[in-house]
mmCIF file with all atom_site columns, C-alpha atoms in Angstrom:
data_model
loop_
_atom_site.group_PDB
_atom_site.id
_atom_site.type_symbol
_atom_site.label_atom_id
_atom_site.label_alt_id
_atom_site.label_comp_id
_atom_site.label_asym_id
_atom_site.label_entity_id
_atom_site.label_seq_id
_atom_site.pdbx_PDB_ins_code
_atom_site.Cartn_x
_atom_site.Cartn_y
_atom_site.Cartn_z
_atom_site.occupancy
_atom_site.B_iso_or_equiv
_atom_site.pdbx_formal_charge
_atom_site.auth_seq_id
_atom_site.auth_comp_id
_atom_site.auth_asym_id
_atom_site.auth_atom_id
_atom_site.pdbx_PDB_model_num
ATOM 1   C CA . GLN A 1 1   ? 0.000  0.000   0.000   1.00 63.00 ? 259 GLN A CA 1
ATOM 2   C CA . GLN A 1 2   ? 1.477  3.297   -1.110  1.00 73.00 ? 260 GLN A CA 1
ATOM 3   C CA . GLN A 1 3   ? 1.526  5.655   1.862   1.00 88.00 ? 261 GLN A CA 1
ATOM 4   C CA . VAL A 1 4   ? 2.234  8.694   -0.308  1.00 93.00 ? 262 VAL A CA 1
ATOM 5   C CA . LYS A 1 5   ? 0.742  9.068   -3.774  1.00 94.00 ? 263 LYS A CA 1
ATOM 6   C CA . GLN A 1 6   ? 2.542  11.283  -6.247  1.00 95.00 ? 264 GLN A CA 1
ATOM 7   C CA . SER A 1 7   ? 1.562  12.682  -9.642  1.00 95.00 ? 265 SER A CA 1
ATOM 8   C CA . PRO A 1 8   ? 2.306  13.145  -12.445 1.00 96.00 ? 266 PRO A CA 1
ATOM 9   C CA . GLN A 1 9   ? 4.747  10.385  -13.252 1.00 94.00 ? 267 GLN A CA 1
ATOM 10  C CA . SER A 1 10  ? 6.492  12.586  -15.776 1.00 96.00 ? 268 SER A CA 1
ATOM 11  C CA . LEU A 1 11  ? 6.360  16.252  -16.650 1.00 97.00 ? 269 LEU A CA 1
ATOM 12  C CA . ILE A 1 12  ? 7.719  18.319  -19.519 1.00 98.00 ? 270 ILE A CA 1
ATOM 13  C CA . VAL A 1 13  ? 7.943  22.074  -19.047 1.00 98.00 ? 271 VAL A CA 1
ATOM 14  C CA . GLN A 1 14  ? 9.318  24.870  -21.158 1.00 98.00 ? 272 GLN A CA 1
ATOM 15  C CA . LYS A 1 15  ? 12.212 26.883  -19.781 1.00 97.00 ? 273 LYS A CA 1
ATOM 16  C CA . GLY A 1 16  ? 10.823 29.717  -17.683 1.00 97.00 ? 274 GLY A CA 1
ATOM 17  C CA . GLY A 1 17  ? 7.579  27.904  -16.974 1.00 98.00 ? 275 GLY A CA 1
ATOM 18  C CA . ILE A 1 18  ? 6.155  26.640  -13.693 1.00 98.00 ? 276 ILE A CA 1
ATOM 19  C CA . SER A 1 19  ? 6.525  22.976  -12.758 1.00 98.00 ? 277 SER A CA 1
ATOM 20  C CA . ILE A 1 20  ? 3.943  21.584  -10.357 1.00 98.00 ? 278 ILE A CA 1
ATOM 21  C CA . ILE A 1 21  ? 4.126  18.176  -8.693  1.00 98.00 ? 279 ILE A CA 1
ATOM 22  C CA . ASN A 1 22  ? 1.411  16.930  -6.384  1.00 98.00 ? 280 ASN A CA 1
ATOM 23  C CA . CYS A 1 23  ? 1.352  14.480  -3.494  1.00 97.00 ? 281 CYS A CA 1
ATOM 24  C CA . ALA A 1 24  ? -1.354 13.106  -1.231  1.00 97.00 ? 282 ALA A CA 1
ATOM 25  C CA . TYR A 1 25  ? -1.216 11.105  1.965   1.00 96.00 ? 283 TYR A CA 1
ATOM 26  C CA . GLU A 1 26  ? -3.642 9.308   4.268   1.00 92.00 ? 284 GLU A CA 1
ATOM 27  C CA . ASN A 1 27  ? -1.835 8.944   7.572   1.00 92.00 ? 285 ASN A CA 1
ATOM 28  C CA . THR A 1 28  ? -2.684 11.980  9.702   1.00 92.00 ? 286 THR A CA 1
ATOM 29  C CA . ALA A 1 29  ? 0.225  11.138  12.001  1.00 90.00 ? 287 ALA A CA 1
ATOM 30  C CA . PHE A 1 30  ? 2.659  12.357  9.345   1.00 92.00 ? 288 PHE A CA 1
ATOM 31  C CA . ASP A 1 31  ? 4.066  15.720  10.349  1.00 89.00 ? 289 ASP A CA 1
ATOM 32  C CA . TYR A 1 32  ? 7.150  16.193  8.211   1.00 90.00 ? 290 TYR A CA 1
ATOM 33  C CA . PHE A 1 33  ? 6.995  16.473  4.439   1.00 93.00 ? 291 PHE A CA 1
ATOM 34  C CA . PRO A 1 34  ? 10.288 16.744  2.544   1.00 93.00 ? 292 PRO A CA 1
ATOM 35  C CA . TRP A 1 35  ? 10.944 16.876  -1.160  1.00 96.00 ? 293 TRP A CA 1
ATOM 36  C CA . TYR A 1 36  ? 13.993 15.190  -2.634  1.00 95.00 ? 294 TYR A CA 1
ATOM 37  C CA . GLN A 1 37  ? 15.694 15.831  -5.960  1.00 97.00 ? 295 GLN A CA 1
ATOM 38  C CA . GLN A 1 38  ? 17.555 13.033  -7.705  1.00 95.00 ? 296 GLN A CA 1
ATOM 39  C CA . PHE A 1 39  ? 19.813 13.389  -10.729 1.00 95.00 ? 297 PHE A CA 1
ATOM 40  C CA . PRO A 1 40  ? 20.685 10.347  -12.853 1.00 92.00 ? 298 PRO A CA 1
ATOM 41  C CA . GLY A 1 41  ? 23.327 8.219   -11.190 1.00 89.00 ? 299 GLY A CA 1
ATOM 42  C CA . LYS A 1 42  ? 23.066 10.089  -7.908  1.00 91.00 ? 300 LYS A CA 1
ATOM 43  C CA . GLY A 1 43  ? 21.292 9.591   -4.624  1.00 93.00 ? 301 GLY A CA 1
ATOM 44  C CA . PRO A 1 44  ? 18.274 11.654  -3.577  1.00 94.00 ? 302 PRO A CA 1
ATOM 45  C CA . ALA A 1 45  ? 19.136 15.014  -2.034  1.00 94.00 ? 303 ALA A CA 1
ATOM 46  C CA . LEU A 1 46  ? 16.894 17.044  0.250   1.00 92.00 ? 304 LEU A CA 1
ATOM 47  C CA . LEU A 1 47  ? 15.478 20.025  -1.609  1.00 95.00 ? 305 LEU A CA 1
ATOM 48  C CA . ILE A 1 48  ? 12.952 21.597  0.748   1.00 94.00 ? 306 ILE A CA 1
ATOM 49  C CA . ALA A 1 49  ? 10.682 20.442  3.563   1.00 92.00 ? 307 ALA A CA 1
ATOM 50  C CA . ILE A 1 50  ? 7.587  21.629  5.399   1.00 92.00 ? 308 ILE A CA 1
ATOM 51  C CA . ARG A 1 51  ? 5.705  20.940  8.581   1.00 89.00 ? 309 ARG A CA 1
ATOM 52  C CA . PRO A 1 52  ? 1.897  21.039  8.695   1.00 88.00 ? 310 PRO A CA 1
ATOM 53  C CA . ASP A 1 53  ? 1.770  24.133  10.917  1.00 89.00 ? 311 ASP A CA 1
ATOM 54  C CA . VAL A 1 54  ? 2.394  26.324  7.856   1.00 91.00 ? 312 VAL A CA 1
ATOM 55  C CA . SER A 1 55  ? 0.607  26.367  4.533   1.00 93.00 ? 313 SER A CA 1
ATOM 56  C CA . GLU A 1 56  ? 3.526  27.435  2.381   1.00 96.00 ? 314 GLU A CA 1
ATOM 57  C CA . LYS A 1 57  ? 7.302  27.467  2.420   1.00 96.00 ? 315 LYS A CA 1
ATOM 58  C CA . LYS A 1 58  ? 9.491  29.118  -0.167  1.00 96.00 ? 316 LYS A CA 1
ATOM 59  C CA . GLU A 1 59  ? 13.195 28.723  -0.835  1.00 95.00 ? 317 GLU A CA 1
ATOM 60  C CA . GLY A 1 60  ? 14.384 30.522  -3.919  1.00 96.00 ? 318 GLY A CA 1
ATOM 61  C CA . ARG A 1 61  ? 12.466 29.231  -6.928  1.00 97.00 ? 319 ARG A CA 1
ATOM 62  C CA . PHE A 1 62  ? 11.060 26.271  -4.978  1.00 97.00 ? 320 PHE A CA 1
ATOM 63  C CA . THR A 1 63  ? 7.805  26.477  -3.015  1.00 97.00 ? 321 THR A CA 1
ATOM 64  C CA . ILE A 1 64  ? 5.892  23.850  -1.070  1.00 96.00 ? 322 ILE A CA 1
ATOM 65  C CA . SER A 1 65  ? 2.169  24.379  -0.678  1.00 96.00 ? 323 SER A CA 1
ATOM 66  C CA . PHE A 1 66  ? 0.481  22.368  2.043   1.00 95.00 ? 324 PHE A CA 1
ATOM 67  C CA . ASN A 1 67  ? -3.239 21.697  2.524   1.00 94.00 ? 325 ASN A CA 1
ATOM 68  C CA . LYS A 1 68  ? -3.726 19.907  5.818   1.00 93.00 ? 326 LYS A CA 1
ATOM 69  C CA . SER A 1 69  ? -7.485 19.410  5.497   1.00 93.00 ? 327 SER A CA 1
ATOM 70  C CA . ALA A 1 70  ? -7.113 17.848  2.058   1.00 95.00 ? 328 ALA A CA 1
ATOM 71  C CA . LYS A 1 71  ? -3.997 15.910  3.091   1.00 95.00 ? 329 LYS A CA 1
ATOM 72  C CA . GLN A 1 72  ? -2.175 17.159  0.033   1.00 96.00 ? 330 GLN A CA 1
ATOM 73  C CA . PHE A 1 73  ? 1.038  18.997  -0.635  1.00 97.00 ? 331 PHE A CA 1
ATOM 74  C CA . SER A 1 74  ? 2.725  20.153  -3.769  1.00 98.00 ? 332 SER A CA 1
ATOM 75  C CA . LEU A 1 75  ? 6.041  21.398  -5.093  1.00 98.00 ? 333 LEU A CA 1
ATOM 76  C CA . HIS A 1 76  ? 6.127  24.411  -7.375  1.00 98.00 ? 334 HIS A CA 1
ATOM 77  C CA . ILE A 1 77  ? 9.262  25.249  -9.328  1.00 98.00 ? 335 ILE A CA 1
ATOM 78  C CA . MET A 1 78  ? 9.106  28.784  -10.656 1.00 98.00 ? 336 MET A CA 1
ATOM 79  C CA . ASP A 1 79  ? 11.083 29.889  -13.701 1.00 98.00 ? 337 ASP A CA 1
ATOM 80  C CA . SER A 1 80  ? 12.025 26.273  -14.437 1.00 98.00 ? 338 SER A CA 1
ATOM 81  C CA . GLN A 1 81  ? 15.497 25.783  -15.905 1.00 97.00 ? 339 GLN A CA 1
ATOM 82  C CA . PRO A 1 82  ? 17.048 22.907  -17.880 1.00 97.00 ? 340 PRO A CA 1
ATOM 83  C CA . GLY A 1 83  ? 19.276 22.263  -14.850 1.00 97.00 ? 341 GLY A CA 1
ATOM 84  C CA . ASP A 1 84  ? 16.136 21.427  -12.857 1.00 98.00 ? 342 ASP A CA 1
ATOM 85  C CA . SER A 1 85  ? 15.623 18.339  -15.024 1.00 98.00 ? 343 SER A CA 1
ATOM 86  C CA . ALA A 1 86  ? 15.670 15.498  -12.521 1.00 97.00 ? 344 ALA A CA 1
ATOM 87  C CA . THR A 1 87  ? 13.386 13.122  -10.679 1.00 96.00 ? 345 THR A CA 1
ATOM 88  C CA . TYR A 1 88  ? 11.542 14.617  -7.735  1.00 97.00 ? 346 TYR A CA 1
ATOM 89  C CA . PHE A 1 89  ? 10.237 12.594  -4.812  1.00 95.00 ? 347 PHE A CA 1
ATOM 90  C CA . CYS A 1 90  ? 7.858  13.723  -2.132  1.00 96.00 ? 348 CYS A CA 1
ATOM 91  C CA . ALA A 1 91  ? 8.018  11.965  1.196   1.00 93.00 ? 349 ALA A CA 1
ATOM 92  C CA . ALA A 1 92  ? 6.360  11.937  4.577   1.00 93.00 ? 350 ALA A CA 1
ATOM 93  C CA . SER A 1 93  ? 7.321  10.859  8.037   1.00 89.00 ? 351 SER A CA 1
ATOM 94  C CA . MET A 1 94  ? 6.346  11.203  11.643  1.00 85.00 ? 352 MET A CA 1
ATOM 95  C CA . GLY A 1 95  ? 8.823  13.850  12.734  1.00 69.00 ? 353 GLY A CA 1
ATOM 96  C CA . THR A 1 96  ? 12.033 15.337  11.393  1.00 62.00 ? 354 THR A CA 1
ATOM 97  C CA . GLY A 1 97  ? 14.059 12.717  13.130  1.00 65.00 ? 355 GLY A CA 1
ATOM 98  C CA . ALA A 1 98  ? 11.780 9.889   12.118  1.00 67.00 ? 356 ALA A CA 1
ATOM 99  C CA . ASN A 1 99  ? 13.581 6.939   10.748  1.00 73.00 ? 357 ASN A CA 1
ATOM 100 C CA . ASN A 1 100 ? 11.171 5.786   8.141   1.00 79.00 ? 358 ASN A CA 1
ATOM 101 C CA . LEU A 1 101 ? 10.537 8.153   5.269   1.00 86.00 ? 359 LEU A CA 1
ATOM 102 C CA . PHE A 1 102 ? 7.658  7.045   3.066   1.00 90.00 ? 360 PHE A CA 1
ATOM 103 C CA . PHE A 1 103 ? 8.450  8.119   -0.468  1.00 91.00 ? 361 PHE A CA 1
ATOM 104 C CA . GLY A 1 104 ? 6.182  8.854   -3.400  1.00 93.00 ? 362 GLY A CA 1
ATOM 105 C CA . THR A 1 105 ? 6.869  7.090   -6.667  1.00 91.00 ? 363 THR A CA 1
ATOM 106 C CA . GLY A 1 106 ? 8.696  10.034  -8.213  1.00 94.00 ? 364 GLY A CA 1
ATOM 107 C CA . THR A 1 107 ? 8.137  12.538  -11.007 1.00 96.00 ? 365 THR A CA 1
ATOM 108 C CA . ARG A 1 108 ? 10.597 12.797  -13.862 1.00 96.00 ? 366 ARG A CA 1
ATOM 109 C CA . LEU A 1 109 ? 10.815 16.452  -14.796 1.00 98.00 ? 367 LEU A CA 1
ATOM 110 C CA . THR A 1 110 ? 12.243 17.553  -18.127 1.00 98.00 ? 368 THR A CA 1
ATOM 111 C CA . VAL A 1 111 ? 12.712 21.258  -18.773 1.00 98.00 ? 369 VAL A CA 1
ATOM 112 C CA . ILE A 1 112 ? 13.201 21.991  -22.450 1.00 97.00 ? 370 ILE A CA 1
ATOM 113 C CA . PRO A 1 113 ? 15.074 25.106  -23.612 1.00 93.00 ? 371 PRO A CA 1
ATOM 114 C CA . ASP B 2 1   ? 33.227 17.005  4.021   1.00 61.00 ? 59  ASP B CA 1
ATOM 115 C CA . ALA B 2 2   ? 32.957 13.624  2.369   1.00 80.00 ? 60  ALA B CA 1
ATOM 116 C CA . GLY B 2 3   ? 29.443 12.355  1.860   1.00 93.00 ? 61  GLY B CA 1
ATOM 117 C CA . VAL B 2 4   ? 28.125 8.850   2.316   1.00 97.00 ? 62  VAL B CA 1
ATOM 118 C CA . ILE B 2 5   ? 30.452 6.541   0.411   1.00 97.00 ? 63  ILE B CA 1
ATOM 119 C CA . GLN B 2 6   ? 29.193 3.342   -1.140  1.00 98.00 ? 64  GLN B CA 1
ATOM 120 C CA . SER B 2 7   ? 30.942 0.528   -2.963  1.00 97.00 ? 65  SER B CA 1
ATOM 121 C CA . PRO B 2 8   ? 30.807 -0.999  -5.426  1.00 97.00 ? 66  PRO B CA 1
ATOM 122 C CA . ARG B 2 9   ? 29.001 1.537   -7.611  1.00 96.00 ? 67  ARG B CA 1
ATOM 123 C CA . HIS B 2 10  ? 28.031 -1.162  -10.076 1.00 97.00 ? 68  HIS B CA 1
ATOM 124 C CA . GLU B 2 11  ? 27.858 -4.916  -9.661  1.00 97.00 ? 69  GLU B CA 1
ATOM 125 C CA . VAL B 2 12  ? 26.781 -7.572  -12.101 1.00 98.00 ? 70  VAL B CA 1
ATOM 126 C CA . THR B 2 13  ? 26.569 -11.051 -10.671 1.00 97.00 ? 71  THR B CA 1
ATOM 127 C CA . GLU B 2 14  ? 25.092 -14.401 -11.494 1.00 97.00 ? 72  GLU B CA 1
ATOM 128 C CA . MET B 2 15  ? 22.058 -15.774 -9.761  1.00 97.00 ? 73  MET B CA 1
ATOM 129 C CA . GLY B 2 16  ? 23.019 -17.736 -6.669  1.00 97.00 ? 74  GLY B CA 1
ATOM 130 C CA . GLN B 2 17  ? 26.168 -15.747 -5.946  1.00 97.00 ? 75  GLN B CA 1
ATOM 131 C CA . GLU B 2 18  ? 26.747 -13.783 -2.766  1.00 97.00 ? 76  GLU B CA 1
ATOM 132 C CA . VAL B 2 19  ? 26.676 -10.008 -3.043  1.00 98.00 ? 77  VAL B CA 1
ATOM 133 C CA . THR B 2 20  ? 28.158 -7.652  -0.468  1.00 98.00 ? 78  THR B CA 1
ATOM 134 C CA . LEU B 2 21  ? 27.483 -3.932  -0.600  1.00 98.00 ? 79  LEU B CA 1
ATOM 135 C CA . ARG B 2 22  ? 29.492 -1.560  1.555   1.00 98.00 ? 80  ARG B CA 1
ATOM 136 C CA . CYS B 2 23  ? 28.846 1.798   3.108   1.00 98.00 ? 81  CYS B CA 1
ATOM 137 C CA . LYS B 2 24  ? 30.813 4.415   4.982   1.00 98.00 ? 82  LYS B CA 1
ATOM 138 C CA . PRO B 2 25  ? 28.481 6.941   6.632   1.00 97.00 ? 83  PRO B CA 1
ATOM 139 C CA . ILE B 2 26  ? 29.276 10.580  7.200   1.00 96.00 ? 84  ILE B CA 1
ATOM 140 C CA . SER B 2 27  ? 31.517 10.987  10.218  1.00 96.00 ? 85  SER B CA 1
ATOM 141 C CA . GLY B 2 28  ? 29.574 11.864  13.325  1.00 94.00 ? 86  GLY B CA 1
ATOM 142 C CA . HIS B 2 29  ? 26.291 10.522  12.046  1.00 94.00 ? 87  HIS B CA 1
ATOM 143 C CA . ASP B 2 30  ? 24.784 8.003   14.414  1.00 93.00 ? 88  ASP B CA 1
ATOM 144 C CA . TYR B 2 31  ? 21.974 6.724   12.212  1.00 94.00 ? 89  TYR B CA 1
ATOM 145 C CA . LEU B 2 32  ? 22.582 4.608   9.139   1.00 96.00 ? 90  LEU B CA 1
ATOM 146 C CA . PHE B 2 33  ? 19.929 3.466   6.658   1.00 96.00 ? 91  PHE B CA 1
ATOM 147 C CA . TRP B 2 34  ? 19.800 1.021   3.775   1.00 97.00 ? 92  TRP B CA 1
ATOM 148 C CA . TYR B 2 35  ? 17.217 1.782   1.086   1.00 95.00 ? 93  TYR B CA 1
ATOM 149 C CA . ARG B 2 36  ? 16.374 -0.057  -2.115  1.00 96.00 ? 94  ARG B CA 1
ATOM 150 C CA . GLN B 2 37  ? 15.067 1.665   -5.244  1.00 93.00 ? 95  GLN B CA 1
ATOM 151 C CA . THR B 2 38  ? 13.242 -0.139  -8.035  1.00 91.00 ? 96  THR B CA 1
ATOM 152 C CA . MET B 2 39  ? 10.952 1.011   -10.804 1.00 85.00 ? 97  MET B CA 1
ATOM 153 C CA . MET B 2 40  ? 8.095  -1.053  -9.431  1.00 83.00 ? 98  MET B CA 1
ATOM 154 C CA . ARG B 2 41  ? 8.317  -0.215  -5.736  1.00 84.00 ? 99  ARG B CA 1
ATOM 155 C CA . GLY B 2 42  ? 10.208 3.065   -5.644  1.00 87.00 ? 100 GLY B CA 1
ATOM 156 C CA . LEU B 2 43  ? 12.355 3.823   -2.592  1.00 90.00 ? 101 LEU B CA 1
ATOM 157 C CA . GLU B 2 44  ? 11.922 1.436   0.317   1.00 91.00 ? 102 GLU B CA 1
ATOM 158 C CA . LEU B 2 45  ? 13.635 1.360   3.689   1.00 92.00 ? 103 LEU B CA 1
ATOM 159 C CA . LEU B 2 46  ? 15.249 -2.012  4.303   1.00 95.00 ? 104 LEU B CA 1
ATOM 160 C CA . ILE B 2 47  ? 16.893 -1.537  7.694   1.00 96.00 ? 105 ILE B CA 1
ATOM 161 C CA . TYR B 2 48  ? 18.353 1.156   9.889   1.00 95.00 ? 106 TYR B CA 1
ATOM 162 C CA . PHE B 2 49  ? 20.929 1.277   12.653  1.00 96.00 ? 107 PHE B CA 1
ATOM 163 C CA . ASN B 2 50  ? 21.392 3.629   15.569  1.00 94.00 ? 108 ASN B CA 1
ATOM 164 C CA . ASN B 2 51  ? 24.822 3.712   17.167  1.00 95.00 ? 109 ASN B CA 1
ATOM 165 C CA . ASN B 2 52  ? 25.719 0.543   15.240  1.00 96.00 ? 110 ASN B CA 1
ATOM 166 C CA . VAL B 2 53  ? 22.714 -1.375  16.592  1.00 96.00 ? 111 VAL B CA 1
ATOM 167 C CA . PRO B 2 54  ? 20.021 -2.597  14.181  1.00 95.00 ? 112 PRO B CA 1
ATOM 168 C CA . ILE B 2 55  ? 16.765 -0.976  15.235  1.00 92.00 ? 113 ILE B CA 1
ATOM 169 C CA . ASP B 2 56  ? 14.232 -1.899  12.562  1.00 90.00 ? 114 ASP B CA 1
ATOM 170 C CA . ASP B 2 57  ? 14.784 -4.563  9.932   1.00 93.00 ? 115 ASP B CA 1
ATOM 171 C CA . SER B 2 58  ? 11.128 -5.028  9.040   1.00 91.00 ? 116 SER B CA 1
ATOM 172 C CA . GLY B 2 59  ? 11.818 -3.862  5.504   1.00 91.00 ? 117 GLY B CA 1
ATOM 173 C CA . MET B 2 60  ? 14.338 -6.595  4.773   1.00 94.00 ? 118 MET B CA 1
ATOM 174 C CA . PRO B 2 61  ? 12.576 -8.655  2.111   1.00 88.00 ? 119 PRO B CA 1
ATOM 175 C CA . GLU B 2 62  ? 13.646 -12.106 3.269   1.00 87.00 ? 120 GLU B CA 1
ATOM 176 C CA . ASP B 2 63  ? 16.283 -14.129 5.042   1.00 91.00 ? 121 ASP B CA 1
ATOM 177 C CA . ARG B 2 64  ? 18.590 -13.931 2.058   1.00 96.00 ? 122 ARG B CA 1
ATOM 178 C CA . PHE B 2 65  ? 19.256 -10.339 3.076   1.00 97.00 ? 123 PHE B CA 1
ATOM 179 C CA . SER B 2 66  ? 21.409 -9.426  6.054   1.00 97.00 ? 124 SER B CA 1
ATOM 180 C CA . ALA B 2 67  ? 23.050 -6.233  7.244   1.00 98.00 ? 125 ALA B CA 1
ATOM 181 C CA . LYS B 2 68  ? 25.759 -5.507  9.751   1.00 97.00 ? 126 LYS B CA 1
ATOM 182 C CA . MET B 2 69  ? 27.398 -2.459  11.228  1.00 98.00 ? 127 MET B CA 1
ATOM 183 C CA . PRO B 2 70  ? 30.554 -3.562  13.062  1.00 97.00 ? 128 PRO B CA 1
ATOM 184 C CA . ASN B 2 71  ? 31.599 0.010   13.851  1.00 96.00 ? 129 ASN B CA 1
ATOM 185 C CA . ALA B 2 72  ? 30.485 3.608   13.424  1.00 95.00 ? 130 ALA B CA 1
ATOM 186 C CA . SER B 2 73  ? 32.186 4.023   10.078  1.00 96.00 ? 131 SER B CA 1
ATOM 187 C CA . PHE B 2 74  ? 31.233 0.871   8.190   1.00 97.00 ? 132 PHE B CA 1
ATOM 188 C CA . SER B 2 75  ? 28.192 -1.151  7.260   1.00 98.00 ? 133 SER B CA 1
ATOM 189 C CA . THR B 2 76  ? 27.490 -4.007  4.874   1.00 98.00 ? 134 THR B CA 1
ATOM 190 C CA . LEU B 2 77  ? 24.387 -5.305  3.179   1.00 98.00 ? 135 LEU B CA 1
ATOM 191 C CA . LYS B 2 78  ? 24.701 -8.889  2.051   1.00 98.00 ? 136 LYS B CA 1
ATOM 192 C CA . ILE B 2 79  ? 22.484 -10.906 -0.257  1.00 97.00 ? 137 ILE B CA 1
ATOM 193 C CA . GLN B 2 80  ? 23.025 -14.661 -0.288  1.00 97.00 ? 138 GLN B CA 1
ATOM 194 C CA . PRO B 2 81  ? 22.014 -16.248 -2.568  1.00 96.00 ? 139 PRO B CA 1
ATOM 195 C CA . SER B 2 82  ? 21.181 -13.468 -4.996  1.00 97.00 ? 140 SER B CA 1
ATOM 196 C CA . GLU B 2 83  ? 18.218 -13.668 -7.380  1.00 96.00 ? 141 GLU B CA 1
ATOM 197 C CA . PRO B 2 84  ? 17.329 -11.658 -10.506 1.00 96.00 ? 142 PRO B CA 1
ATOM 198 C CA . ARG B 2 85  ? 14.503 -9.921  -8.618  1.00 95.00 ? 143 ARG B CA 1
ATOM 199 C CA . ASP B 2 86  ? 17.118 -8.410  -6.305  1.00 96.00 ? 144 ASP B CA 1
ATOM 200 C CA . SER B 2 87  ? 18.312 -6.235  -9.172  1.00 97.00 ? 145 SER B CA 1
ATOM 201 C CA . ALA B 2 88  ? 17.927 -2.658  -7.962  1.00 97.00 ? 146 ALA B CA 1
ATOM 202 C CA . VAL B 2 89  ? 19.815 0.381   -6.767  1.00 96.00 ? 147 VAL B CA 1
ATOM 203 C CA . TYR B 2 90  ? 20.744 0.080   -3.114  1.00 98.00 ? 148 TYR B CA 1
ATOM 204 C CA . PHE B 2 91  ? 21.277 3.336   -1.256  1.00 97.00 ? 149 PHE B CA 1
ATOM 205 C CA . CYS B 2 92  ? 23.001 3.839   2.026   1.00 97.00 ? 150 CYS B CA 1
ATOM 206 C CA . ALA B 2 93  ? 22.112 6.985   3.950   1.00 96.00 ? 151 ALA B CA 1
ATOM 207 C CA . SER B 2 94  ? 23.046 8.523   7.265   1.00 95.00 ? 152 SER B CA 1
ATOM 208 C CA . ARG B 2 95  ? 22.102 11.336  9.590   1.00 92.00 ? 153 ARG B CA 1
ATOM 209 C CA . ARG B 2 96  ? 22.906 12.733  12.982  1.00 90.00 ? 154 ARG B CA 1
ATOM 210 C CA . ASP B 2 97  ? 20.213 12.727  15.660  1.00 85.00 ? 155 ASP B CA 1
ATOM 211 C CA . GLY B 2 98  ? 17.379 15.022  14.530  1.00 78.00 ? 156 GLY B CA 1
ATOM 212 C CA . GLY B 2 99  ? 19.178 15.918  11.327  1.00 80.00 ? 157 GLY B CA 1
ATOM 213 C CA . THR B 2 100 ? 18.618 15.542  7.602   1.00 82.00 ? 158 THR B CA 1
ATOM 214 C CA . ILE B 2 101 ? 19.119 12.207  5.899   1.00 88.00 ? 159 ILE B CA 1
ATOM 215 C CA . TYR B 2 102 ? 22.006 12.252  3.394   1.00 91.00 ? 160 TYR B CA 1
ATOM 216 C CA . PHE B 2 103 ? 22.099 9.581   0.711   1.00 94.00 ? 161 PHE B CA 1
ATOM 217 C CA . GLY B 2 104 ? 25.088 8.008   -0.975  1.00 96.00 ? 162 GLY B CA 1
ATOM 218 C CA . GLU B 2 105 ? 25.258 7.666   -4.738  1.00 95.00 ? 163 GLU B CA 1
ATOM 219 C CA . GLY B 2 106 ? 23.998 4.104   -4.659  1.00 96.00 ? 164 GLY B CA 1
ATOM 220 C CA . SER B 2 107 ? 25.151 0.650   -5.649  1.00 97.00 ? 165 SER B CA 1
ATOM 221 C CA . TRP B 2 108 ? 23.602 -0.524  -8.913  1.00 97.00 ? 166 TRP B CA 1
ATOM 222 C CA . LEU B 2 109 ? 23.084 -4.277  -8.675  1.00 98.00 ? 167 LEU B CA 1
ATOM 223 C CA . THR B 2 110 ? 22.201 -6.498  -11.613 1.00 98.00 ? 168 THR B CA 1
ATOM 224 C CA . VAL B 2 111 ? 21.664 -10.204 -11.008 1.00 97.00 ? 169 VAL B CA 1
ATOM 225 C CA . VAL B 2 112 ? 21.576 -12.266 -14.203 1.00 97.00 ? 170 VAL B CA 1
#
């Protein structure tokens, strides 16, 4: 059973456009929601994370929007660049220091020039 | 600072052979994780250690898989005997208490 559902599976965006990736969860005990970025041949790297006490968090061109009542969160990449082309994973856990991150299935983003 | 170091980066082995994957966590990190990534199942936690002690191995798929952490700077994941369905990327990751999880670059295993 997939604890975190992620969509779309793949996404193609023009340079300068907005990339949006969505995730949904069921377990209301989750209270830490990170996003990871993975380049081919590399391990996932933490991109940005949010806790459910805020509805939005922004770091540079990356923004997480969080809807606690709908149990959904999304990643927005503004002004998408070819260098953003990677696979993005949402995840959820019970606490920052939790030892089991439940990952979404990933979204392969391609930004075309 | 050096990141999580894994070896080998790529391994091709025949079904039935023993496979040993190695990991050196980031110095000072007291949690170590082994994850497996496949197209079908995505990223899954196999086992994690705290201060070299295995805490949760409920993700280990079956008895053919075993993991050890003899000291704070080294861990192994062993598959014996290996099967084609074990083909995957195996990631080691580590973190300090309350900190962010850092992943290694993975060991790409192909069992033929």
